[in-house]
Short mmCIF file of C-alpha atoms and ligand atoms in Angstrom, two decimals:
data_model
loop_
_atom_site.label_atom_id
_atom_site.label_comp_id
_atom_site.label_asym_id
_atom_site.label_seq_id
_atom_site.Cartn_x
_atom_site.Cartn_y
_atom_site.Cartn_z
CA MET A 1 20.18 -12.75 2.57
CA ALA A 2 18.55 -11.64 5.85
CA GLN A 3 15.24 -9.85 5.30
CA ASP A 4 16.57 -6.80 7.17
CA ASP A 5 19.38 -6.49 4.66
CA VAL A 6 16.98 -6.85 1.75
CA PHE A 7 14.94 -3.99 3.13
CA LYS A 8 17.99 -1.77 3.67
CA LYS A 9 19.07 -2.43 0.11
CA LEU A 10 15.63 -1.58 -1.18
CA VAL A 11 15.61 1.76 0.64
CA ALA A 12 19.08 2.57 -0.73
CA HIS A 13 18.01 1.51 -4.22
CA CYS A 14 14.94 3.77 -4.11
CA LYS A 15 17.19 6.71 -3.32
CA GLU A 16 19.99 5.90 -5.73
CA TYR A 17 17.63 5.47 -8.68
CA GLY A 18 15.43 8.53 -8.18
CA TYR A 19 12.40 6.85 -6.65
CA VAL A 20 12.21 8.17 -3.07
CA PHE A 21 14.28 10.79 -1.23
CA PRO A 22 14.09 11.75 2.44
CA SER A 23 12.27 15.08 2.72
CA SER A 24 14.45 18.16 3.39
CA GLU A 25 17.52 15.97 3.12
CA ILE A 26 20.05 18.83 3.07
CA TYR A 27 18.68 19.82 6.49
CA ASP A 28 19.10 16.23 7.73
CA GLY A 29 15.57 15.21 6.80
CA LEU A 30 12.18 15.45 8.47
CA SER A 31 11.09 12.34 10.30
CA ALA A 32 8.66 10.09 8.41
CA VAL A 33 8.25 12.52 5.51
CA TYR A 34 9.51 11.63 2.03
CA ASP A 35 9.70 13.10 -1.48
CA TYR A 36 9.21 11.12 -4.66
CA GLY A 37 11.86 11.55 -7.36
CA GLN A 38 11.65 11.47 -11.14
CA TYR A 39 10.80 7.75 -11.34
CA GLY A 40 8.90 7.58 -8.05
CA VAL A 41 6.36 10.14 -9.19
CA GLU A 42 5.71 8.17 -12.39
CA LEU A 43 5.20 4.91 -10.50
CA LYS A 44 2.94 6.67 -8.03
CA ASN A 45 0.85 8.19 -10.83
CA ASN A 46 0.52 4.77 -12.49
CA ILE A 47 -0.61 3.15 -9.23
CA LYS A 48 -3.23 5.86 -8.83
CA LYS A 49 -4.42 5.39 -12.39
CA TYR A 50 -4.74 1.62 -11.91
CA TRP A 51 -6.86 2.20 -8.80
CA TRP A 52 -8.91 5.09 -10.21
CA ASP A 53 -9.76 3.33 -13.46
CA SER A 54 -10.63 0.09 -11.69
CA MET A 55 -13.13 2.06 -9.57
CA VAL A 56 -14.47 4.88 -11.72
CA LEU A 57 -13.99 3.57 -15.26
CA LEU A 58 -15.10 -0.01 -14.68
CA ASN A 59 -18.12 0.73 -12.51
CA ASP A 60 -21.13 2.70 -13.76
CA ASN A 61 -22.16 3.34 -10.18
CA ILE A 62 -18.87 4.76 -8.84
CA VAL A 63 -17.90 8.39 -9.39
CA GLY A 64 -14.94 10.48 -8.27
CA LEU A 65 -14.50 13.43 -5.93
CA ASP A 66 -11.70 15.79 -4.92
CA SER A 67 -12.57 17.41 -1.61
CA ALA A 68 -10.42 19.92 0.28
CA ILE A 69 -7.90 18.96 2.95
CA PHE A 70 -9.15 21.70 5.27
CA MET A 71 -12.64 21.07 6.55
CA HIS A 72 -14.93 22.52 9.18
CA PRO A 73 -13.49 21.49 12.58
CA THR A 74 -16.84 20.12 13.77
CA ILE A 75 -16.50 17.36 11.17
CA TRP A 76 -13.75 15.80 13.27
CA LYS A 77 -15.80 16.11 16.41
CA ALA A 78 -18.71 14.37 14.66
CA SER A 79 -16.54 11.63 13.19
CA GLY A 80 -15.08 10.81 16.60
CA HIS A 81 -11.52 11.71 15.65
CA VAL A 82 -11.12 14.52 18.20
CA ASP A 83 -12.04 12.21 21.06
CA ALA A 84 -11.00 8.79 19.85
CA PHE A 85 -8.35 8.91 17.12
CA ASN A 86 -5.68 7.86 19.57
CA ASP A 87 -2.92 5.30 19.77
CA PRO A 88 -1.64 3.88 23.05
CA LEU A 89 2.00 4.86 23.51
CA ILE A 90 4.64 3.54 25.88
CA ASP A 91 8.28 4.54 26.45
CA ASN A 92 11.20 2.43 27.48
CA LYS A 93 12.99 4.33 30.25
CA ASP A 94 16.42 2.91 29.40
CA SER A 95 16.56 3.36 25.64
CA LYS A 96 14.24 6.42 25.72
CA LYS A 97 12.53 4.90 22.66
CA ARG A 98 8.82 5.29 22.15
CA TYR A 99 6.53 2.49 20.95
CA ARG A 100 2.92 1.80 20.17
CA ALA A 101 1.89 -0.51 22.99
CA ASP A 102 -0.56 -2.40 20.76
CA VAL A 103 2.14 -2.99 18.14
CA LEU A 104 4.54 -4.43 20.75
CA ILE A 105 1.86 -6.97 21.67
CA GLU A 106 1.03 -7.73 18.02
CA GLU A 107 4.71 -8.36 17.31
CA HIS A 108 4.90 -10.72 20.27
CA LEU A 109 1.88 -12.61 18.87
CA ALA A 110 3.57 -12.79 15.47
CA LYS A 111 6.66 -14.34 17.12
CA LEU A 112 4.53 -17.05 18.72
CA GLU A 113 2.94 -17.74 15.33
CA ASP A 114 6.39 -17.96 13.78
CA LYS A 115 7.37 -20.62 16.32
CA ILE A 116 4.42 -22.73 15.18
CA THR A 117 5.26 -22.23 11.51
CA LYS A 118 8.84 -23.34 12.18
CA GLU A 119 7.69 -26.52 13.95
CA VAL A 120 5.38 -27.29 11.03
CA GLU A 121 8.11 -26.71 8.46
CA LYS A 122 10.59 -28.90 10.39
CA ALA A 123 8.05 -31.71 10.52
CA ARG A 124 7.21 -31.31 6.86
CA GLU A 125 10.86 -31.87 5.98
CA ARG A 126 11.16 -34.84 8.32
CA PHE A 127 8.01 -36.67 7.19
CA ALA A 128 8.11 -35.55 3.54
CA ASP A 129 5.23 -37.12 1.55
CA THR A 130 3.50 -38.70 4.51
CA PHE A 131 3.15 -35.37 6.34
CA ASP A 132 -0.38 -34.49 7.45
CA GLU A 133 -0.25 -30.83 8.49
CA LYS A 134 -3.74 -30.69 9.99
CA LYS A 135 -3.11 -33.69 12.21
CA PHE A 136 0.30 -32.39 13.23
CA ARG A 137 -1.16 -29.02 14.29
CA GLU A 138 -3.86 -30.81 16.30
CA THR A 139 -1.53 -33.17 18.14
CA ASN A 140 1.99 -31.79 18.49
CA PRO A 141 2.41 -30.67 22.13
CA ARG A 142 4.70 -27.73 21.35
CA VAL A 143 2.36 -26.41 18.66
CA LEU A 144 -0.63 -26.86 20.94
CA ALA A 145 1.06 -25.07 23.85
CA ASN A 146 1.91 -22.09 21.67
CA GLN A 147 -1.59 -22.03 20.20
CA VAL A 148 -3.08 -21.85 23.69
CA LYS A 149 -0.76 -18.95 24.52
CA ILE A 150 -1.81 -17.16 21.31
CA ASP A 151 -5.53 -17.66 21.93
CA GLU A 152 -5.33 -16.51 25.54
CA LEU A 153 -3.25 -13.49 24.67
CA ASN A 154 -5.55 -12.57 21.78
CA ALA A 155 -8.62 -12.69 24.00
CA ARG A 156 -7.00 -10.65 26.77
CA PHE A 157 -5.62 -8.11 24.30
CA ALA A 158 -8.95 -7.67 22.49
CA LYS A 159 -10.74 -7.07 25.79
CA ALA A 160 -8.16 -4.52 26.93
CA LEU A 161 -8.46 -2.65 23.62
CA ASN A 162 -12.23 -2.74 23.64
CA ASP A 163 -12.35 -1.41 27.21
CA THR A 164 -9.54 1.08 26.42
CA ASP A 165 -7.93 -0.27 29.59
CA LEU A 166 -4.44 1.24 29.43
CA ALA A 167 -3.25 -0.30 32.73
CA GLU A 168 -4.20 -3.75 31.46
CA ILE A 169 -2.33 -3.17 28.18
CA LYS A 170 0.79 -2.39 30.21
CA GLN A 171 0.20 -5.46 32.37
CA ILE A 172 -0.01 -7.64 29.24
CA ILE A 173 3.38 -6.30 28.15
CA ILE A 174 4.86 -7.07 31.57
CA ASP A 175 3.26 -10.52 31.93
CA ASN A 176 4.49 -11.57 28.50
CA GLU A 177 7.99 -10.33 29.31
CA ILE A 178 8.08 -8.14 26.22
CA VAL A 179 11.38 -6.26 26.10
CA CYS A 180 12.49 -3.12 24.28
CA PRO A 181 14.27 -4.23 21.09
CA ILE A 182 16.94 -1.57 21.65
CA SER A 183 17.78 -1.76 25.38
CA GLY A 184 16.53 -5.30 25.93
CA THR A 185 14.93 -4.20 29.22
CA ARG A 186 11.40 -4.25 30.63
CA ASN A 187 11.66 -0.83 32.25
CA TRP A 188 8.43 0.63 30.79
CA THR A 189 6.48 3.80 31.52
CA ASP A 190 2.69 3.70 31.86
CA VAL A 191 0.66 3.50 28.66
CA ARG A 192 -0.85 6.85 27.56
CA GLN A 193 -3.24 7.85 24.78
CA PHE A 194 -1.95 10.10 22.03
CA ASN A 195 -4.16 11.89 19.47
CA LEU A 196 -2.82 11.51 15.94
CA MET A 197 -4.33 14.60 14.33
CA PHE A 198 -2.24 17.60 13.32
CA SER A 199 -3.88 20.95 13.93
CA THR A 200 -3.27 24.47 12.74
CA GLU A 201 -4.94 27.86 12.88
CA MET A 202 -7.09 29.38 10.19
CA GLY A 203 -7.54 33.15 10.03
CA SER A 204 -5.55 35.84 11.84
CA THR A 205 -5.58 35.96 15.61
CA ALA A 206 -7.01 39.50 15.53
CA GLU A 207 -10.22 38.14 14.00
CA GLY A 208 -10.28 35.17 16.33
CA ALA A 209 -8.49 32.28 14.66
CA ASN A 210 -10.11 28.89 14.38
CA LYS A 211 -8.36 25.66 15.24
CA ILE A 212 -8.60 23.37 12.24
CA TYR A 213 -7.16 19.94 11.51
CA LEU A 214 -5.21 18.44 8.67
CA ARG A 215 -7.44 15.54 7.65
CA PRO A 216 -6.27 12.16 8.97
CA GLU A 217 -8.33 10.36 6.30
CA THR A 218 -10.01 11.43 3.07
CA ALA A 219 -13.25 9.60 3.89
CA GLN A 220 -14.96 12.44 5.77
CA GLY A 221 -14.78 14.65 2.66
CA ILE A 222 -16.81 11.97 0.90
CA PHE A 223 -19.41 11.68 3.68
CA VAL A 224 -20.10 15.39 3.88
CA ASN A 225 -20.51 15.52 0.07
CA PHE A 226 -22.64 12.40 -0.10
CA LEU A 227 -25.89 14.21 -0.91
CA ASN A 228 -24.23 16.73 -3.26
CA VAL A 229 -22.94 13.89 -5.40
CA GLN A 230 -26.05 11.73 -5.08
CA LYS A 231 -28.39 14.54 -6.14
CA THR A 232 -26.31 16.15 -8.89
CA GLY A 233 -25.23 12.79 -10.30
CA ARG A 234 -28.72 11.25 -9.89
CA MET A 235 -27.04 8.32 -8.21
CA LYS A 236 -29.12 5.38 -7.09
CA ILE A 237 -28.16 3.16 -4.19
CA PRO A 238 -25.96 1.12 -4.28
CA PHE A 239 -23.34 3.61 -5.45
CA GLY A 240 -19.82 4.64 -4.56
CA ILE A 241 -17.66 7.77 -4.34
CA ALA A 242 -13.92 7.43 -4.90
CA GLN A 243 -11.25 9.90 -3.88
CA ILE A 244 -7.46 10.12 -3.91
CA GLY A 245 -5.78 12.65 -1.67
CA LYS A 246 -3.33 13.52 1.06
CA ALA A 247 -3.88 12.59 4.68
CA PHE A 248 -1.82 13.46 7.76
CA ARG A 249 -1.20 11.55 10.97
CA ASN A 250 1.18 12.40 13.77
CA GLU A 251 2.28 8.77 14.04
CA ILE A 252 3.97 7.79 17.32
CA VAL A 253 6.48 5.51 15.72
CA ALA A 254 7.37 6.11 12.14
CA ARG A 255 10.13 3.77 11.12
CA GLN A 256 10.10 1.43 8.13
CA PHE A 257 10.56 4.00 5.41
CA ILE A 258 7.34 4.90 3.54
CA PHE A 259 5.30 2.21 5.31
CA ARG A 260 4.23 4.63 8.03
CA MET A 261 4.50 8.31 7.19
CA ARG A 262 3.23 11.50 8.79
CA GLU A 263 2.11 12.90 5.43
CA PHE A 264 0.79 10.31 2.99
CA GLU A 265 -1.78 9.74 0.29
CA GLN A 266 -4.90 7.61 0.41
CA MET A 267 -7.18 6.10 -2.20
CA GLU A 268 -10.56 5.64 -0.59
CA MET A 269 -13.93 4.56 -1.87
CA GLN A 270 -17.12 4.75 0.16
CA PHE A 271 -19.90 2.53 -1.14
CA PHE A 272 -23.42 3.46 0.00
CA VAL A 273 -25.86 0.56 0.38
CA GLN A 274 -29.26 -0.31 1.79
CA PRO A 275 -29.23 -1.01 5.53
CA GLY A 276 -29.15 -4.76 6.06
CA SER A 277 -27.28 -5.50 2.83
CA GLU A 278 -23.93 -4.23 4.11
CA LEU A 279 -22.34 -7.54 5.07
CA GLU A 280 -23.03 -8.98 1.62
CA TRP A 281 -21.38 -5.94 0.04
CA PHE A 282 -18.53 -6.18 2.52
CA LYS A 283 -17.89 -9.72 1.28
CA LYS A 284 -18.06 -8.62 -2.34
CA TRP A 285 -15.63 -5.75 -1.84
CA LYS A 286 -13.21 -8.03 0.02
CA GLU A 287 -13.06 -10.27 -3.05
CA THR A 288 -12.91 -7.41 -5.53
CA ARG A 289 -10.06 -5.72 -3.74
CA MET A 290 -8.08 -8.92 -3.27
CA ASN A 291 -8.39 -9.57 -7.03
CA TRP A 292 -7.14 -6.07 -7.74
CA HIS A 293 -3.99 -6.78 -5.74
CA GLN A 294 -3.41 -10.24 -7.10
CA ALA A 295 -3.88 -9.19 -10.74
CA LEU A 296 -0.43 -7.58 -10.46
CA GLY A 297 1.05 -11.07 -10.49
CA PHE A 298 3.22 -11.00 -7.37
CA GLY A 299 1.98 -14.43 -6.19
CA SER A 300 -1.29 -15.04 -4.34
CA GLU A 301 0.61 -16.77 -1.48
CA ASN A 302 2.01 -13.36 -0.51
CA TYR A 303 -1.41 -11.91 0.38
CA ARG A 304 -3.84 -12.69 3.16
CA PHE A 305 -6.83 -11.25 4.97
CA HIS A 306 -6.53 -10.28 8.59
CA ASP A 307 -9.95 -9.89 10.19
CA HIS A 308 -10.01 -7.34 13.00
CA VAL A 309 -10.38 -8.52 16.58
CA LYS A 310 -11.09 -5.01 17.80
CA LEU A 311 -13.62 -3.18 15.67
CA ALA A 312 -13.38 0.60 15.41
CA HIS A 313 -16.24 2.48 17.05
CA TYR A 314 -17.98 2.91 13.69
CA ALA A 315 -17.61 -0.60 12.21
CA ASN A 316 -19.58 -3.87 12.28
CA ALA A 317 -17.01 -5.79 10.23
CA ALA A 318 -13.44 -5.02 9.17
CA THR A 319 -10.53 -6.73 7.53
CA ASP A 320 -7.08 -5.84 6.26
CA ILE A 321 -5.45 -7.07 3.11
CA GLU A 322 -1.91 -7.89 4.17
CA TYR A 323 1.15 -8.40 2.02
CA LYS A 324 4.30 -10.27 2.95
CA PHE A 325 6.80 -7.39 3.17
CA PRO A 326 10.49 -8.10 3.90
CA PHE A 327 9.55 -7.30 7.54
CA GLY A 328 6.56 -9.67 7.63
CA PHE A 329 2.86 -9.69 6.72
CA LYS A 330 1.52 -6.14 7.11
CA GLU A 331 -1.57 -4.18 6.16
CA VAL A 332 -1.75 -2.56 2.74
CA GLU A 333 -5.48 -1.90 2.61
CA GLY A 334 -8.39 -1.80 5.02
CA ILE A 335 -11.96 -2.78 4.16
CA HIS A 336 -14.53 -1.64 6.67
CA SER A 337 -18.25 -1.94 7.06
CA ARG A 338 -18.80 1.50 8.63
CA THR A 339 -22.56 1.12 9.20
CA ASP A 340 -24.52 4.41 9.11
CA TYR A 341 -22.31 5.83 11.85
CA ASP A 342 -20.63 8.68 9.95
CA LEU A 343 -23.70 9.93 8.07
CA LYS A 344 -25.79 9.82 11.25
CA GLN A 345 -23.15 11.69 13.21
CA HIS A 346 -22.99 14.41 10.53
CA GLN A 347 -26.76 14.58 10.51
CA GLU A 348 -26.74 15.17 14.25
CA PHE A 349 -23.84 17.62 14.40
CA SER A 350 -24.85 19.68 11.33
CA GLY A 351 -28.59 19.53 11.83
CA LYS A 352 -28.94 18.69 8.09
CA LYS A 353 -30.66 15.56 6.83
CA MET A 354 -28.25 12.98 5.39
CA GLN A 355 -30.94 10.68 4.03
CA TYR A 356 -31.48 9.08 0.69
CA PHE A 357 -34.93 8.71 -0.80
CA ASP A 358 -35.17 5.22 -2.22
CA PRO A 359 -37.63 5.35 -5.14
CA GLU A 360 -37.96 1.56 -5.22
CA LYS A 361 -38.82 1.23 -1.55
CA GLY A 362 -40.70 4.53 -1.46
CA GLU A 363 -38.92 5.56 1.77
CA SER A 364 -36.00 7.59 3.04
CA TYR A 365 -33.13 6.21 5.08
CA VAL A 366 -29.53 6.85 6.07
CA PRO A 367 -27.48 4.43 3.93
CA PHE A 368 -24.89 2.04 5.31
CA VAL A 369 -21.35 2.29 4.03
CA ILE A 370 -18.61 -0.10 2.96
CA GLU A 371 -15.21 1.55 2.75
CA THR A 372 -12.13 0.40 0.90
CA SER A 373 -9.08 2.36 1.99
CA ILE A 374 -5.56 1.95 0.71
CA GLY A 375 -2.41 4.03 1.07
CA VAL A 376 -0.72 5.00 -2.20
CA ASP A 377 2.67 5.07 -0.50
CA ARG A 378 2.18 1.72 1.18
CA MET A 379 1.08 0.24 -2.14
CA PHE A 380 4.21 1.77 -3.68
CA LEU A 381 6.35 0.06 -1.03
CA GLN A 382 4.51 -3.22 -1.58
CA ILE A 383 5.21 -3.04 -5.30
CA VAL A 384 8.88 -2.16 -5.08
CA SER A 385 9.41 -4.79 -2.34
CA ALA A 386 7.87 -7.41 -4.59
CA ALA A 387 9.66 -6.20 -7.70
CA TYR A 388 13.19 -5.79 -6.30
CA THR A 389 15.28 -8.80 -7.31
CA GLU A 390 18.95 -9.63 -7.20
CA GLU A 391 19.94 -12.26 -9.73
CA GLU A 392 23.17 -14.16 -9.90
CA LEU A 393 24.38 -14.37 -13.49
CA LYS A 394 27.17 -16.69 -14.69
CA LYS A 395 29.64 -14.85 -16.90
CA GLU A 396 31.50 -16.46 -19.80
CA ASP A 397 34.77 -16.56 -17.83
CA GLY A 398 33.07 -18.62 -15.11
CA THR A 399 32.77 -15.82 -12.56
CA THR A 400 29.41 -14.59 -11.34
CA ASP A 401 27.82 -11.21 -11.43
CA ILE A 402 24.78 -9.73 -9.65
CA ARG A 403 22.02 -8.17 -11.71
CA VAL A 404 19.62 -5.90 -9.81
CA VAL A 405 16.29 -5.72 -11.53
CA LEU A 406 12.97 -4.13 -10.62
CA ARG A 407 10.41 -6.54 -12.02
CA LEU A 408 7.60 -4.02 -12.13
CA PRO A 409 4.41 -4.96 -13.97
CA SER A 410 4.92 -3.23 -17.34
CA PHE A 411 1.99 -0.89 -16.95
CA LEU A 412 3.38 0.45 -13.68
CA ALA A 413 6.97 0.94 -14.91
CA PRO A 414 7.97 4.64 -14.97
CA VAL A 415 9.83 4.31 -18.28
CA LYS A 416 8.37 1.89 -20.79
CA LEU A 417 11.25 1.75 -23.23
CA ALA A 418 14.80 2.96 -23.54
CA VAL A 419 16.14 3.55 -27.04
CA MET A 420 19.89 3.10 -27.43
CA PRO A 421 22.18 3.66 -30.38
CA LEU A 422 24.96 1.07 -30.15
CA VAL A 423 27.55 3.77 -30.92
CA LYS A 424 27.37 7.55 -31.01
CA LYS A 425 28.16 7.78 -34.73
CA ASP A 426 27.34 6.39 -38.20
CA GLY A 427 23.87 7.94 -38.12
CA LEU A 428 22.65 5.59 -35.35
CA PRO A 429 21.78 8.36 -32.81
CA ALA A 430 19.54 10.07 -35.39
CA ILE A 431 17.57 6.84 -35.94
CA ALA A 432 17.22 6.36 -32.18
CA GLU A 433 16.01 9.94 -31.73
CA LYS A 434 13.45 9.48 -34.48
CA ILE A 435 12.08 6.34 -32.78
CA VAL A 436 11.78 8.23 -29.48
CA ASN A 437 10.05 11.15 -31.18
CA ASP A 438 7.57 8.80 -32.87
CA LEU A 439 6.76 6.81 -29.74
CA ARG A 440 6.81 9.53 -27.06
CA PHE A 441 3.09 10.24 -27.59
CA ASP A 442 2.26 6.65 -26.70
CA PHE A 443 4.79 5.75 -24.03
CA ASN A 444 7.24 7.25 -21.58
CA CYS A 445 10.49 6.74 -23.57
CA GLN A 446 14.08 7.44 -22.71
CA TYR A 447 17.00 8.06 -25.06
CA ASP A 448 20.27 6.67 -23.67
CA ASP A 449 23.67 6.75 -25.38
CA LYS A 450 26.07 6.87 -22.43
CA ASP A 451 28.41 3.99 -21.44
CA SER A 452 28.63 0.48 -22.88
CA ILE A 453 25.45 -1.22 -23.99
CA GLY A 454 25.73 -3.73 -21.10
CA ARG A 455 25.85 -0.95 -18.52
CA ARG A 456 22.94 0.81 -20.17
CA TYR A 457 20.87 -2.40 -19.94
CA ARG A 458 21.73 -2.71 -16.24
CA ARG A 459 20.74 0.89 -15.56
CA GLN A 460 17.35 0.29 -17.18
CA ASP A 461 16.93 -3.02 -15.30
CA ALA A 462 17.53 -1.17 -12.05
CA ILE A 463 14.75 1.33 -12.74
CA GLY A 464 12.45 -1.38 -14.09
CA THR A 465 12.21 -0.44 -17.78
CA PRO A 466 10.54 -3.43 -19.48
CA PHE A 467 12.00 -2.89 -23.00
CA CYS A 468 15.33 -1.74 -24.39
CA ILE A 469 15.58 -1.04 -28.10
CA THR A 470 19.06 -1.15 -29.62
CA ILE A 471 19.95 0.45 -32.93
CA ASP A 472 23.00 -1.15 -34.55
CA HIS A 473 24.73 -1.12 -37.94
CA GLN A 474 22.15 -3.44 -39.45
CA THR A 475 19.37 -0.95 -38.69
CA PRO A 476 20.13 1.53 -41.54
CA GLU A 477 20.26 -1.43 -43.94
CA ASP A 478 16.99 -3.23 -43.15
CA ASN A 479 15.09 -1.04 -40.64
CA THR A 480 15.31 -3.67 -37.90
CA VAL A 481 16.33 -3.22 -34.27
CA THR A 482 16.78 -5.55 -31.31
CA ILE A 483 14.23 -5.47 -28.56
CA ARG A 484 15.50 -6.77 -25.22
CA TYR A 485 13.10 -7.97 -22.57
CA ARG A 486 13.94 -6.95 -19.00
CA ASP A 487 12.86 -10.12 -17.17
CA SER A 488 14.18 -12.82 -19.48
CA MET A 489 16.95 -10.70 -21.03
CA ALA A 490 15.93 -12.39 -24.29
CA GLN A 491 16.56 -10.38 -27.44
CA GLU A 492 14.59 -10.39 -30.63
CA ARG A 493 15.06 -8.71 -33.98
CA VAL A 494 11.97 -6.79 -35.12
CA THR A 495 11.23 -4.00 -37.58
CA ILE A 496 10.92 -0.43 -36.35
CA GLY A 497 7.35 -0.42 -37.63
CA GLN A 498 6.38 -3.28 -35.30
CA LEU A 499 7.60 -1.59 -32.11
CA ARG A 500 4.48 0.38 -31.27
CA ASP A 501 2.18 -2.67 -31.40
CA ILE A 502 4.54 -5.02 -29.55
CA ILE A 503 5.00 -2.57 -26.71
CA LYS A 504 1.42 -1.36 -26.58
CA GLU A 505 0.07 -4.84 -26.03
CA LYS A 506 2.42 -5.47 -23.13
CA VAL A 507 2.22 -2.14 -21.29
CA SER A 508 -1.46 -1.33 -21.62
CA LEU A 509 -3.54 -0.79 -18.52
CA GLN A 510 -6.41 -2.38 -20.41
CA SER A 511 -4.98 -5.87 -20.20
CA LEU A 512 -4.54 -5.44 -16.44
CA LEU A 513 -8.08 -4.09 -15.99
CA LYS A 514 -9.53 -6.92 -18.05
CA LYS A 515 -8.18 -9.42 -15.51
CA LEU A 516 -10.42 -7.90 -12.82
P1 ATP B 601 -2.21 1.05 10.82
O1 ATP B 601 -2.91 0.03 11.67
O2 ATP B 601 -1.10 0.50 10.00
O3 ATP B 601 -1.87 2.31 11.56
P2 ATP B 601 -4.75 1.93 10.06
O4 ATP B 601 -5.55 0.72 10.31
O5 ATP B 601 -4.78 3.07 11.00
O6 ATP B 601 -3.24 1.52 9.75
P3 ATP B 601 -6.47 2.97 8.09
O7 ATP B 601 -6.94 4.08 8.94
O8 ATP B 601 -7.37 1.83 7.85
O9 ATP B 601 -5.07 2.45 8.62
O10 ATP B 601 -5.94 3.58 6.72
C1 ATP B 601 -6.15 2.95 5.49
C2 ATP B 601 -4.86 2.77 4.74
O11 ATP B 601 -4.11 3.97 4.69
C3 ATP B 601 -3.91 1.75 5.36
O12 ATP B 601 -4.24 0.46 4.96
C4 ATP B 601 -2.58 2.19 4.79
O13 ATP B 601 -2.39 1.66 3.49
C5 ATP B 601 -2.72 3.68 4.69
N1 ATP B 601 -2.08 4.34 5.83
C6 ATP B 601 -2.60 4.56 7.06
N2 ATP B 601 -1.72 5.21 7.83
C7 ATP B 601 -0.61 5.42 7.08
C8 ATP B 601 0.64 6.04 7.31
N3 ATP B 601 0.93 6.61 8.48
N4 ATP B 601 1.55 6.07 6.30
C9 ATP B 601 1.27 5.51 5.10
N5 ATP B 601 0.10 4.92 4.83
C10 ATP B 601 -0.84 4.86 5.79
#
């Protein structure tokens, strides 16, 4: 199936099964804003718990924070967001569609890379066992020609971004004959800068209202509280502050469902270190965060690092962790070595010292910072993209059937078990209800007695429930039930008394955290 179709199906599935709804749908929606339904909110909460516990529970030197969305407007002047939190935008005059100019160029680069990958794959098939990929990449003229194009374009693009040379960015688009995907033409406007922050007014106009911003990242709330936490928590460097909260960006182009939203949630951790040690910590956090992703078991080949060519004004190293979405490898998390830029800026703009007294060195300094920053919603999309599977099943009469199953890691699944009486009589519903009432304190359980048992299994597969428990006529006789496993569809007969332990072992966050 084409990857575009897979993605469309995924979006439809999220809506049909109560995961994600367009915001304000009865008013035709609000662009790039979404609501999470009854299952979506559970998955989101579980993702947040996985992240929070891996930071705050597993590390003695990381503590949490919940700072306000509204902050003093000078914070955004100090951080550079008022002057520099811009994206370059460009319009196609024929389709009237708006694009991020940098993204158009990145997509063109990705196409050139795809051409190389295709050549390599073709050759791999042709030469089978004797294929030497390294040699092929070094000698094949078509691969080499494309590699030269990529390298030249990368260098030119990086320079244009670093110099914020908008005319040159447009020229790159023209020279590379990049066309609008809708109109197919090269009739472009000039490239302009667009600030991504939303603003509003605080206080009534009579008193002189203040322009304030909706935070575009949660990080600044951590920086301005750095000394509050350090002093009251008696934190010693190196230490980290973790925060989960909403962020807002007036994104130029917001397609691709919850990948790029105007209101979203971030999980950010700022790790304060001694100046000079930051690149070592940067390396360590790269590894730690990659392990966190891969522990979910979606296949290490689907993740990669993408080191930044253009560093943000505050960074001396930066990388993205990318996942292979149905629409290609894209960023899920950013890891940045932010130097002492933010704390120094706040020191200057507020006139307050932002220094740490290091008892071991006997001196005060402004710490350097490593940031790990991940979007909850983007992580959500990564997980459902990886989990959504369509399986072809052979039926007894020889025909085939499609089973849609969300293979969510058990800990993340919104509902852990569904308890189903085979029929709605003979005392079976009462037994099922009793099981639910006993287990509801441990797990999110669902009682389900509607439709045939096969349809009930399919409904639970579609929402990702890892276990279905069926109560049949044997149950009143010997206290046993069948437990059906979502992924293998295997069924096992166990006693009611065993259920708690069997399920606990498989759905606990502990076993996931222990892999880290
Ligand atoms: P992009 O290049 O995709 O715009 P970014 O580099 O601006 O992202 P960061 O500022 O590093 O992103 O934000 C950290 C994380 O926050 C991202 O890795 C992503 O998971 C999430 N994020 C950023 N912008 C959005 C958005 N508009 N919608 C959803 N998640 C977002």
